[in-house]
Coordinates of C-alpha atoms in Angstrom, one line a residue:
Chain A
M6 CA 89.9 77.7 75.4
D7 CA 87.8 79.8 73.0
L8 CA 86.1 83.1 73.9
K9 CA 82.7 81.4 74.5
E10 CA 84.2 79.2 77.1
F11 CA 86.2 82.0 78.6
R12 CA 83.1 84.2 78.9
S13 CA 81.0 81.4 80.3
K14 CA 83.7 80.8 83.0
Y15 CA 84.5 84.4 83.9
T16 CA 81.2 86.4 83.5
P17 CA 79.6 84.7 86.5
I18 CA 82.9 85.2 88.5
I19 CA 82.8 88.9 87.6
D20 CA 79.1 89.3 88.4
N21 CA 79.6 87.5 91.7
F22 CA 82.6 89.6 92.7
L23 CA 80.7 92.8 91.9
K24 CA 77.7 91.8 93.9
T25 CA 79.6 90.5 96.9
H26 CA 82.0 93.4 97.2
L27 CA 79.7 96.2 96.5
T28 CA 77.5 94.9 99.3
E29 CA 80.4 94.2 101.7
E30 CA 82.6 97.2 101.1
I31 CA 80.1 100.1 100.9
E32 CA 79.2 101.1 104.4
D33 CA 76.0 102.9 103.7
K34 CA 73.7 100.1 102.6
K35 CA 71.2 102.4 100.7
L36 CA 73.9 104.1 98.7
G37 CA 75.4 100.7 98.1
E38 CA 72.1 99.5 96.8
I39 CA 71.8 102.4 94.4
M40 CA 75.3 101.9 93.1
A41 CA 74.8 98.1 92.8
Y42 CA 71.5 98.6 91.0
S43 CA 73.2 100.0 87.9
V44 CA 76.3 97.8 88.1
L45 CA 74.2 94.6 88.4
A46 CA 71.8 95.6 85.7
G47 CA 73.3 93.0 83.4
G48 CA 75.9 94.4 81.1
K49 CA 78.1 92.2 78.9
R50 CA 81.2 92.9 81.1
L51 CA 83.0 93.6 77.9
R52 CA 85.8 95.7 79.4
P53 CA 86.6 93.4 82.3
L54 CA 86.6 90.4 79.9
I55 CA 89.0 92.2 77.5
F56 CA 91.3 93.0 80.4
L57 CA 91.2 89.3 81.6
S58 CA 91.5 88.0 78.0
T59 CA 94.6 90.1 77.4
L60 CA 96.1 88.7 80.6
K61 CA 95.3 85.2 79.5
S62 CA 96.8 85.8 76.0
L63 CA 100.0 86.8 77.9
D64 CA 99.9 83.5 79.9
M65 CA 99.0 85.2 83.2
S66 CA 97.0 83.4 85.8
I67 CA 93.7 84.9 86.9
T68 CA 93.2 85.1 90.6
E69 CA 91.0 87.2 92.8
K70 CA 93.4 90.1 92.5
E71 CA 93.0 90.2 88.7
I72 CA 89.2 89.9 89.1
R73 CA 89.2 93.0 91.3
I74 CA 91.1 95.1 88.8
A75 CA 88.7 93.9 86.0
C76 CA 85.7 94.8 88.2
G77 CA 87.2 98.2 89.0
I78 CA 87.1 98.9 85.2
E79 CA 83.4 97.8 85.1
L80 CA 82.6 100.2 88.0
I81 CA 84.1 103.0 86.1
H82 CA 82.2 102.1 82.9
T83 CA 79.0 101.9 84.9
Y84 CA 79.6 105.4 86.3
S85 CA 79.9 106.7 82.8
L86 CA 76.6 105.2 81.8
I87 CA 74.7 106.6 84.8
H88 CA 76.0 110.1 84.1
D89 CA 75.4 109.9 80.3
D90 CA 71.8 109.0 81.0
L91 CA 71.1 112.0 83.2
P92 CA 68.4 114.5 82.2
A93 CA 71.0 117.2 81.5
M94 CA 72.9 114.7 79.2
D95 CA 71.2 112.1 77.0
N96 CA 68.0 112.1 79.2
D97 CA 67.4 108.3 78.9
D98 CA 64.7 106.5 80.8
Y99 CA 65.8 103.0 80.2
R100 CA 69.2 101.2 80.1
R101 CA 69.7 97.5 79.8
G102 CA 65.9 97.0 80.0
K103 CA 65.6 98.7 83.4
L104 CA 64.8 102.2 84.5
T105 CA 67.9 104.4 84.5
S106 CA 69.4 105.3 87.9
H107 CA 67.9 108.8 88.0
K108 CA 64.4 107.5 87.0
K109 CA 64.6 104.8 89.7
W110 CA 66.3 106.7 92.6
G111 CA 66.2 110.4 91.8
E112 CA 68.7 112.7 90.1
A113 CA 70.9 113.6 93.0
Q114 CA 71.2 109.9 93.9
A115 CA 72.2 109.1 90.4
I116 CA 74.8 111.8 90.2
L117 CA 76.2 110.5 93.6
A118 CA 76.1 106.9 92.5
G119 CA 78.3 107.8 89.6
D120 CA 80.5 110.0 91.7
G121 CA 81.0 107.0 94.1
L122 CA 81.7 104.4 91.4
L123 CA 84.5 106.3 89.7
P124 CA 86.8 106.5 92.8
L125 CA 85.8 103.1 94.0
G126 CA 86.8 101.6 90.7
I127 CA 90.2 103.4 90.8
Q128 CA 90.6 102.3 94.4
W129 CA 90.0 98.6 93.4
I130 CA 92.5 98.9 90.6
A131 CA 95.1 100.5 92.9
Q132 CA 94.6 98.1 95.7
A133 CA 94.8 95.0 93.7
S134 CA 97.5 96.0 91.2
Q135 CA 99.7 97.9 93.6
N136 CA 100.9 99.5 90.4
V137 CA 100.7 103.3 90.0
K138 CA 101.0 102.9 86.2
L139 CA 97.6 101.3 85.9
V140 CA 96.2 104.3 87.8
E141 CA 97.8 106.7 85.4
I142 CA 96.4 104.7 82.4
I143 CA 92.8 104.5 83.7
S144 CA 92.6 108.1 85.0
E145 CA 93.9 109.5 81.8
A146 CA 91.6 107.3 79.7
V147 CA 88.4 108.6 81.5
G148 CA 89.5 112.2 82.1
P149 CA 89.2 115.4 80.0
N150 CA 91.6 114.0 77.3
G151 CA 89.6 110.8 77.2
M152 CA 86.1 109.7 77.9
V153 CA 84.9 112.9 79.5
G154 CA 86.4 114.9 76.7
G155 CA 84.4 112.7 74.2
Q156 CA 81.2 113.2 76.1
Y157 CA 81.8 116.9 76.1
L158 CA 82.4 116.9 72.3
D159 CA 79.2 114.9 71.9
I160 CA 77.1 117.4 73.8
D161 CA 78.8 120.3 72.1
A162 CA 78.2 118.7 68.6
T163 CA 74.5 117.7 69.1
N164 CA 72.5 119.9 66.7
N165 CA 75.7 121.8 65.8
E166 CA 75.6 122.1 62.0
S167 CA 79.2 123.1 61.8
V168 CA 80.5 119.7 62.7
K169 CA 77.8 117.6 61.1
D170 CA 79.9 116.6 58.1
N171 CA 83.3 116.8 59.8
A172 CA 84.6 113.3 59.7
E173 CA 87.7 114.1 61.7
F174 CA 85.7 115.6 64.5
I175 CA 83.3 112.7 64.6
K176 CA 86.1 110.1 64.6
K177 CA 87.8 111.9 67.4
M178 CA 84.6 112.2 69.5
E179 CA 83.8 108.5 69.1
W180 CA 87.3 107.5 69.9
L181 CA 87.4 109.5 73.1
K182 CA 83.9 108.5 74.2
T183 CA 84.3 104.7 73.7
G184 CA 87.7 103.8 72.4
C185 CA 89.8 105.2 75.2
L186 CA 88.4 103.0 78.0
L187 CA 88.5 99.9 75.8
Q188 CA 92.1 100.7 74.9
A189 CA 93.0 101.3 78.6
S190 CA 91.6 97.8 79.4
V191 CA 94.2 96.3 77.1
Q192 CA 97.0 98.5 78.1
M193 CA 96.4 98.0 81.8
A194 CA 96.7 94.2 81.2
Y195 CA 100.0 94.3 79.4
V196 CA 101.5 96.8 81.9
Y197 CA 100.2 94.7 84.8
A198 CA 101.7 91.6 83.2
K199 CA 105.0 93.4 82.9
C200 CA 105.1 92.4 79.2
I201 CA 108.2 93.7 77.5
D202 CA 107.8 91.8 74.2
E203 CA 107.6 94.6 71.7
A204 CA 105.8 92.6 69.0
K205 CA 103.2 91.5 71.4
I206 CA 102.7 95.0 72.7
A207 CA 102.4 96.3 69.1
A208 CA 99.8 93.6 68.3
L209 CA 97.8 94.4 71.5
D210 CA 97.9 98.2 70.7
K211 CA 96.6 97.4 67.2
F212 CA 93.9 95.3 68.6
A213 CA 93.0 97.9 71.2
Y214 CA 92.8 100.6 68.6
T215 CA 90.8 98.6 66.0
F216 CA 88.4 97.3 68.6
G217 CA 88.0 100.6 70.4
R218 CA 87.3 102.4 67.1
S219 CA 85.0 99.8 65.7
Y220 CA 83.0 99.3 68.8
Q221 CA 81.3 102.7 68.6
I222 CA 80.4 102.1 64.9
Y223 CA 78.9 98.8 66.0
D224 CA 77.0 100.4 68.8
D225 CA 75.5 103.0 66.4
L226 CA 74.5 100.2 64.0
V227 CA 72.8 98.5 66.9
D228 CA 70.8 101.6 67.4
L229 CA 69.7 101.4 63.8
V230 CA 68.9 97.7 63.4
E231 CA 67.5 96.7 66.8
T232 CA 64.1 97.4 68.3
S233 CA 64.3 99.0 71.7
E234 CA 63.0 95.8 73.2
Q235 CA 66.0 93.9 71.9
A236 CA 68.5 96.6 72.9
G237 CA 67.0 97.2 76.4
K238 CA 67.1 100.9 75.8
A239 CA 65.7 103.5 73.5
T240 CA 66.8 103.0 69.9
H241 CA 66.5 105.1 66.7
K242 CA 67.1 108.1 68.9
D243 CA 70.4 109.3 67.4
E244 CA 69.1 110.7 64.1
E245 CA 66.0 112.2 65.7
E246 CA 68.1 114.0 68.3
G247 CA 70.5 115.4 65.8
K248 CA 73.4 113.2 67.0
N249 CA 76.4 113.1 64.7
N250 CA 78.2 109.8 64.3
T251 CA 79.9 107.7 61.6
L252 CA 76.5 106.2 60.8
T253 CA 74.8 109.6 60.2
L254 CA 77.8 110.7 58.2
Y255 CA 78.5 107.8 55.9
G256 CA 75.2 105.8 56.1
A257 CA 74.8 102.1 57.0
K258 CA 76.6 100.6 54.0
Q259 CA 79.8 102.6 54.4
S260 CA 79.7 102.2 58.2
R261 CA 79.6 98.4 57.8
K262 CA 82.5 98.6 55.3
Q263 CA 84.6 100.6 57.8
L264 CA 83.6 98.2 60.5
Q265 CA 84.8 95.2 58.4
D266 CA 88.1 96.8 57.6
L267 CA 88.8 97.4 61.3
V268 CA 87.8 93.8 62.1
D269 CA 90.2 92.5 59.5
Q270 CA 93.1 94.6 60.8
G271 CA 92.4 93.7 64.4
K272 CA 92.1 89.9 63.7
Q273 CA 95.3 90.0 61.7
A274 CA 97.2 91.7 64.6
I275 CA 95.9 89.2 67.1
S276 CA 96.9 86.2 64.9
I277 CA 100.4 86.2 66.5
F278 CA 99.0 85.0 69.7
E279 CA 98.6 81.3 70.3
L280 CA 95.3 81.9 72.1
P281 CA 92.7 83.4 69.7
I282 CA 90.2 84.8 72.2
L283 CA 90.9 88.5 71.8
G284 CA 90.3 88.2 68.0
E285 CA 87.0 86.5 68.8
F286 CA 85.7 89.7 70.4
F287 CA 85.0 91.0 66.9
D288 CA 82.4 88.2 66.4
L289 CA 80.2 90.3 68.7
Y290 CA 79.5 92.4 65.6
Q291 CA 77.9 89.6 63.6
K292 CA 74.4 90.8 64.4
V293 CA 74.9 94.2 62.6
M294 CA 77.0 93.0 59.6
Chain B
M13 CA 108.5 130.5 108.8
D14 CA 104.9 131.0 110.1
L15 CA 101.8 130.0 108.3
K16 CA 101.2 133.6 107.0
E17 CA 104.6 133.5 105.2
F18 CA 104.0 130.0 104.0
R19 CA 100.7 130.9 102.5
S20 CA 102.0 134.0 100.9
K21 CA 104.8 132.0 99.3
Y22 CA 102.8 128.9 98.2
T23 CA 99.3 130.2 97.3
P24 CA 100.5 132.0 94.2
I25 CA 102.6 129.0 93.2
I26 CA 99.6 126.8 93.5
D27 CA 97.4 129.2 91.6
N28 CA 100.0 129.5 88.9
F29 CA 100.5 125.8 88.6
L30 CA 96.7 125.2 88.3
K31 CA 96.3 127.9 85.7
T32 CA 99.3 126.9 83.6
H33 CA 98.7 123.1 83.6
L34 CA 94.9 123.2 83.2
T35 CA 95.6 125.3 80.1
E36 CA 98.4 123.2 78.8
E37 CA 97.3 119.7 79.6
I38 CA 93.6 119.7 78.6
E39 CA 93.4 119.3 74.8
D40 CA 89.9 120.6 74.3
K41 CA 90.3 124.3 75.0
K42 CA 86.6 125.0 75.7
L43 CA 86.3 122.1 78.2
G44 CA 89.6 123.3 79.8
E45 CA 88.1 126.7 80.1
I46 CA 85.0 125.4 81.9
M47 CA 87.1 123.3 84.3
A48 CA 89.5 126.1 85.0
Y49 CA 86.7 128.6 85.6
S50 CA 85.7 126.8 88.8
V51 CA 89.3 125.9 89.9
L52 CA 90.5 129.5 89.4
A53 CA 87.5 131.1 91.1
G54 CA 89.7 131.9 94.1
G55 CA 89.5 129.4 96.8
K56 CA 91.7 129.4 99.9
R57 CA 93.7 126.4 98.6
L58 CA 93.3 125.0 102.1
R59 CA 93.8 121.3 101.2
P60 CA 96.9 121.8 99.1
L61 CA 98.3 124.1 101.7
I62 CA 97.7 121.5 104.4
F63 CA 99.4 118.8 102.3
L64 CA 102.4 121.1 101.7
S65 CA 102.5 122.2 105.3
T66 CA 102.6 118.6 106.5
L67 CA 105.5 117.9 104.2
K68 CA 107.3 121.0 105.5
S69 CA 106.7 119.9 109.1
L70 CA 108.4 116.7 108.2
D71 CA 111.4 118.6 106.7
M72 CA 110.6 117.6 103.1
S73 CA 111.5 120.0 100.3
I74 CA 108.8 121.3 98.1
T75 CA 109.5 121.0 94.3
E76 CA 107.2 121.0 91.3
K77 CA 106.3 117.4 92.0
E78 CA 104.9 118.1 95.4
I79 CA 103.1 121.1 94.0
R80 CA 101.5 118.8 91.3
I81 CA 100.2 116.5 94.1
A82 CA 98.9 119.4 96.1
C83 CA 97.1 120.8 93.0
G84 CA 95.6 117.3 92.3
I85 CA 93.9 117.5 95.7
E86 CA 92.5 121.0 94.8
L87 CA 91.1 119.7 91.5
I88 CA 89.3 117.0 93.4
H89 CA 88.0 119.4 95.9
T90 CA 86.7 121.7 93.1
Y91 CA 84.9 118.8 91.4
S92 CA 83.1 118.2 94.7
L93 CA 82.0 121.8 94.9
I94 CA 80.7 121.9 91.3
H95 CA 78.6 118.8 91.8
D96 CA 77.3 119.9 95.2
D97 CA 76.1 123.1 93.6
L98 CA 74.1 121.3 90.9
P99 CA 70.3 121.9 90.7
A100 CA 69.6 118.3 91.8
M101 CA 71.9 118.8 94.8
D102 CA 72.2 122.1 96.7
N103 CA 71.0 124.2 93.8
D104 CA 73.3 127.1 94.4
D105 CA 73.7 130.0 92.0
Y106 CA 76.8 131.5 93.4
R107 CA 80.1 130.2 94.7
R108 CA 83.1 132.2 95.8
G109 CA 81.3 135.3 94.5
K110 CA 80.9 134.0 91.0
L111 CA 78.2 132.2 89.2
T112 CA 78.3 128.4 89.8
S113 CA 79.5 126.2 87.0
H114 CA 76.0 125.1 85.8
K115 CA 74.7 128.7 85.9
K116 CA 77.6 129.9 83.9
W117 CA 78.0 127.1 81.4
G118 CA 75.0 124.8 81.6
E119 CA 74.2 121.7 83.6
A120 CA 75.7 119.1 81.3
Q121 CA 78.9 121.1 81.1
A122 CA 79.1 121.4 84.9
I123 CA 78.6 117.7 85.4
L124 CA 81.3 117.0 82.9
A125 CA 83.7 119.6 84.3
G126 CA 83.4 117.8 87.7
D127 CA 83.7 114.4 86.0
G128 CA 86.9 115.6 84.3
L129 CA 88.4 117.2 87.4
L130 CA 88.2 114.0 89.6
P131 CA 90.3 111.7 87.4
L132 CA 92.6 114.5 86.4
G133 CA 93.3 115.2 90.1
I134 CA 94.0 111.5 90.7
Q135 CA 96.2 111.4 87.6
W136 CA 98.3 114.3 88.8
I137 CA 98.7 112.6 92.2
A138 CA 99.7 109.3 90.6
Q139 CA 102.1 110.9 88.1
A140 CA 103.9 113.1 90.6
S141 CA 104.0 110.7 93.5
Q142 CA 104.6 107.4 91.7
N143 CA 103.1 106.0 94.8
V144 CA 100.0 103.8 94.6
K145 CA 99.3 104.3 98.4
L146 CA 98.5 107.9 97.8
V147 CA 96.0 106.9 95.2
E148 CA 94.4 104.4 97.6
I149 CA 94.1 107.1 100.3
I150 CA 92.6 109.8 98.0
S151 CA 90.2 107.4 96.2
E152 CA 88.9 106.0 99.4
A153 CA 88.6 109.5 101.0
V154 CA 86.3 110.7 98.2
G155 CA 84.4 107.5 97.5
P156 CA 81.2 106.0 98.9
N157 CA 82.8 105.5 102.3
G158 CA 84.1 109.1 102.3
M159 CA 83.0 112.3 100.7
V160 CA 80.4 110.9 98.4
G161 CA 78.9 108.9 101.2
G162 CA 78.7 112.1 103.3
Q163 CA 77.0 114.0 100.5
Y164 CA 74.5 111.1 100.1
L165 CA 73.7 111.2 103.9
D166 CA 73.2 115.0 103.6
I167 CA 70.7 114.6 100.8
D168 CA 69.0 111.8 102.6
A169 CA 68.8 113.7 105.8
T170 CA 67.5 117.0 104.5
N171 CA 64.0 117.5 105.8
N172 CA 64.2 114.0 107.3
E173 CA 62.7 114.4 110.8
S174 CA 64.0 111.0 112.0
V175 CA 67.7 112.2 112.0
K176 CA 67.1 115.8 113.0
D177 CA 68.2 115.2 116.6
N178 CA 70.6 112.4 115.9
A179 CA 73.9 113.7 117.0
E180 CA 75.8 110.6 115.9
F181 CA 74.3 110.7 112.4
I182 CA 75.1 114.4 112.0
K183 CA 78.7 113.9 113.2
K184 CA 79.2 111.1 110.8
M185 CA 77.7 113.0 107.9
E186 CA 79.9 116.1 108.6
W187 CA 83.0 114.0 108.9
L188 CA 82.5 112.2 105.6
K189 CA 81.5 115.3 103.7
T190 CA 84.4 117.5 104.8
G191 CA 86.7 115.7 107.3
C192 CA 87.8 112.8 105.0
L193 CA 89.4 114.9 102.3
L194 CA 91.2 117.1 104.8
Q195 CA 92.4 114.0 106.7
A196 CA 93.6 112.5 103.4
S197 CA 95.6 115.6 102.6
V198 CA 97.6 115.0 105.8
Q199 CA 97.9 111.3 105.4
M200 CA 99.1 111.5 101.8
A201 CA 101.8 113.9 103.0
Y202 CA 103.2 111.6 105.6
V203 CA 103.0 108.5 103.4
Y204 CA 104.7 110.4 100.6
A205 CA 107.4 111.6 103.0
K206 CA 107.8 107.9 104.0
C207 CA 107.5 109.0 107.7
I208 CA 107.9 106.1 110.1
D209 CA 108.1 108.1 113.3
E210 CA 105.1 106.8 115.2
A211 CA 104.8 109.8 117.5
K212 CA 104.8 112.1 114.5
I213 CA 102.2 110.0 112.7
A214 CA 100.0 110.0 115.8
A215 CA 100.3 113.7 116.2
L216 CA 99.4 114.3 112.5
D217 CA 96.5 111.9 112.7
K218 CA 95.2 113.8 115.7
F219 CA 95.6 117.1 113.8
A220 CA 93.9 115.7 110.8
Y221 CA 91.0 114.5 112.8
T222 CA 90.5 117.6 114.9
F223 CA 90.9 119.9 111.9
G224 CA 88.7 117.8 109.7
R225 CA 86.0 117.6 112.3
S226 CA 86.1 121.3 113.3
Y227 CA 86.2 122.6 109.8
Q228 CA 82.6 121.7 109.1
I229 CA 81.5 123.3 112.3
Y230 CA 83.4 126.4 111.4
D231 CA 81.9 126.4 107.9
D232 CA 78.3 126.2 109.3
L233 CA 79.1 129.1 111.7
V234 CA 80.3 131.1 108.7
D235 CA 76.9 130.5 107.2
L236 CA 75.4 132.0 110.3
V237 CA 77.6 135.0 111.0
E238 CA 78.5 136.2 107.5
T239 CA 76.4 138.0 105.0
S240 CA 76.4 136.4 101.6
E241 CA 78.5 139.2 100.2
Q242 CA 81.3 138.4 102.7
A243 CA 81.1 134.6 102.0
G244 CA 80.7 134.9 98.3
K245 CA 77.8 132.5 98.3
A246 CA 74.3 132.2 99.7
T247 CA 74.3 132.2 103.5
H248 CA 71.6 131.5 106.1
K249 CA 70.3 128.8 103.8
D250 CA 70.9 125.8 106.1
E251 CA 68.1 126.4 108.5
E252 CA 65.6 127.5 105.9
E253 CA 66.2 124.4 103.8
G254 CA 65.9 122.0 106.7
K255 CA 69.6 121.1 106.8
N256 CA 70.8 119.2 109.8
N257 CA 74.2 120.0 111.2
T258 CA 76.0 120.6 114.5
L259 CA 74.8 124.2 114.6
T260 CA 71.1 123.4 114.1
L261 CA 71.4 120.6 116.7
Y262 CA 73.3 122.4 119.5
G263 CA 73.0 126.1 118.6
A264 CA 75.8 128.6 118.2
K265 CA 77.1 128.7 121.8
Q266 CA 77.6 124.9 122.1
S267 CA 79.0 124.7 118.5
R268 CA 81.6 127.3 119.4
K269 CA 82.5 125.3 122.5
Q270 CA 82.9 122.1 120.5
L271 CA 85.0 124.0 118.0
Q272 CA 87.3 125.4 120.8
D273 CA 87.8 122.0 122.3
L274 CA 88.8 120.6 119.0
V275 CA 91.2 123.5 118.4
D276 CA 92.8 122.9 121.8
Q277 CA 93.3 119.2 121.1
G278 CA 94.7 119.8 117.6
K279 CA 97.1 122.6 118.7
Q280 CA 98.3 120.4 121.6
A281 CA 99.0 117.5 119.2
I282 CA 101.0 119.7 116.8
S283 CA 103.1 121.2 119.6
I284 CA 105.6 118.3 119.2
F285 CA 106.7 119.7 115.8
E286 CA 109.4 122.4 115.7
L287 CA 107.5 124.2 112.9
P288 CA 104.2 125.5 114.2
I289 CA 102.5 126.1 110.8
L290 CA 99.9 123.2 111.0
G291 CA 98.6 124.4 114.3
E292 CA 98.2 127.9 112.9
F293 CA 95.5 126.6 110.5
F294 CA 93.1 126.7 113.4
D295 CA 93.5 130.5 113.5
L296 CA 91.3 130.6 110.4
Y297 CA 88.4 130.1 112.8
Q298 CA 88.9 133.4 114.6
K299 CA 86.2 135.2 112.7
V300 CA 83.5 132.9 114.0
M301 CA 84.7 132.5 117.6

């Protein structure tokens, strides 16, 4: 099975689980609708697919329990998007081609939708895994030393001349903002699978690092090469708004080179697995190379 | 040991743990400072004290692990206060006699401080308990079917004439907003203690319900009887802003009667325990009776 087949099989299963269970399990139907609006706005389901692909690479079977954990990760990712789009943060009107949560429902509603998705995501992960280690991994990855820390650095750095050329700072910010949650999706899978093969864990850690690091560079390149219609959100905003990232620091050519280096390292690491699907996630980057 | 002695012993231990570990464990010192500002603004530490008192009532010893769980609950409570105070929500300038987080640091910073405290609180609970059931209890209690759901109803109901006289709606909203997290503090303690004595669990559930339900009524009465200087925040706001609660529905006399009934039931339930400290939490209400 290659990644294309894997995605074709599991993306609708993920979408269906999200839709069904957000409707069934949230008692207040209006709040459920607001939360589901953003979750069902049509993302790539990248993080749940990485979690499930890692399980598959470790010969684990995928049942409803594993789908619930994967979907818990997607709820948490969606919460982060809703809050990032808020007027006080990036102030975005569109996301995935639709109005952002606060534009559609109001600002208080958007804050609460995010505030509801985070604990619900953790609850799903806890319920389905019955493994406290997964909770430790996810809560650390999205906390002040992870995703929220990265978002804080981003806000602190915007229009801050003193970090504009600080490569170390930018690398750290991008890792925390984006890399941590992608890495956690891999780590949760091998902990859940009770994998003790050190070579496999090392290979998965290498994949998690290279994919997590490269994904933000890719995302910034998308901002550069796509029109907003293609991307479903405002593009070309970063430079205008004084955002600092690898792209603004090194330019497109160097960024593409860094991206290619990371891809090569990541694919090399994954080559020890019989199933190639994790390595194929890098093919997502083709459109900006 | 009565509650006064218990509080005198453990409040400084809780405060000290919070201060030390927020400083030590949050890598970005500025973000840590913003988060600690609200956590260390001088609350009563009611939820951690209830968690620890329940453990004590079940003859559990209290070590650093149990303090970490208790403090995790306080981080989560503080997150909820920071987000409730935001301009899009209750728009409060003062809390516990100090500027609210967004007034002091800015709105994006306040949103992120809350967003950091919630997963950090869950992380502390998971790390110290190594018990996934505690994570399920806390994440459900603060999610869309708990605290966030209550806050959503509150926003939805403000100035909404159709629910103004709906006692059932108001009771539900107050329970979700305030009762759920207080109840979870008790439940986490007896699950952590691996208590299987059904009479004790029933008594603790009764206490949790009556205290959780009565606490919001008490809080609304504080809003009525105290000046803002005493309360450390704006008071007399509820009626002006069209807020619906037990007090606006039944008036002060009936609210006090309801409060007394709940106190009597709760104290009765707790009387089966040798140690009276949980029942003494109701004495907090004296100032509004």
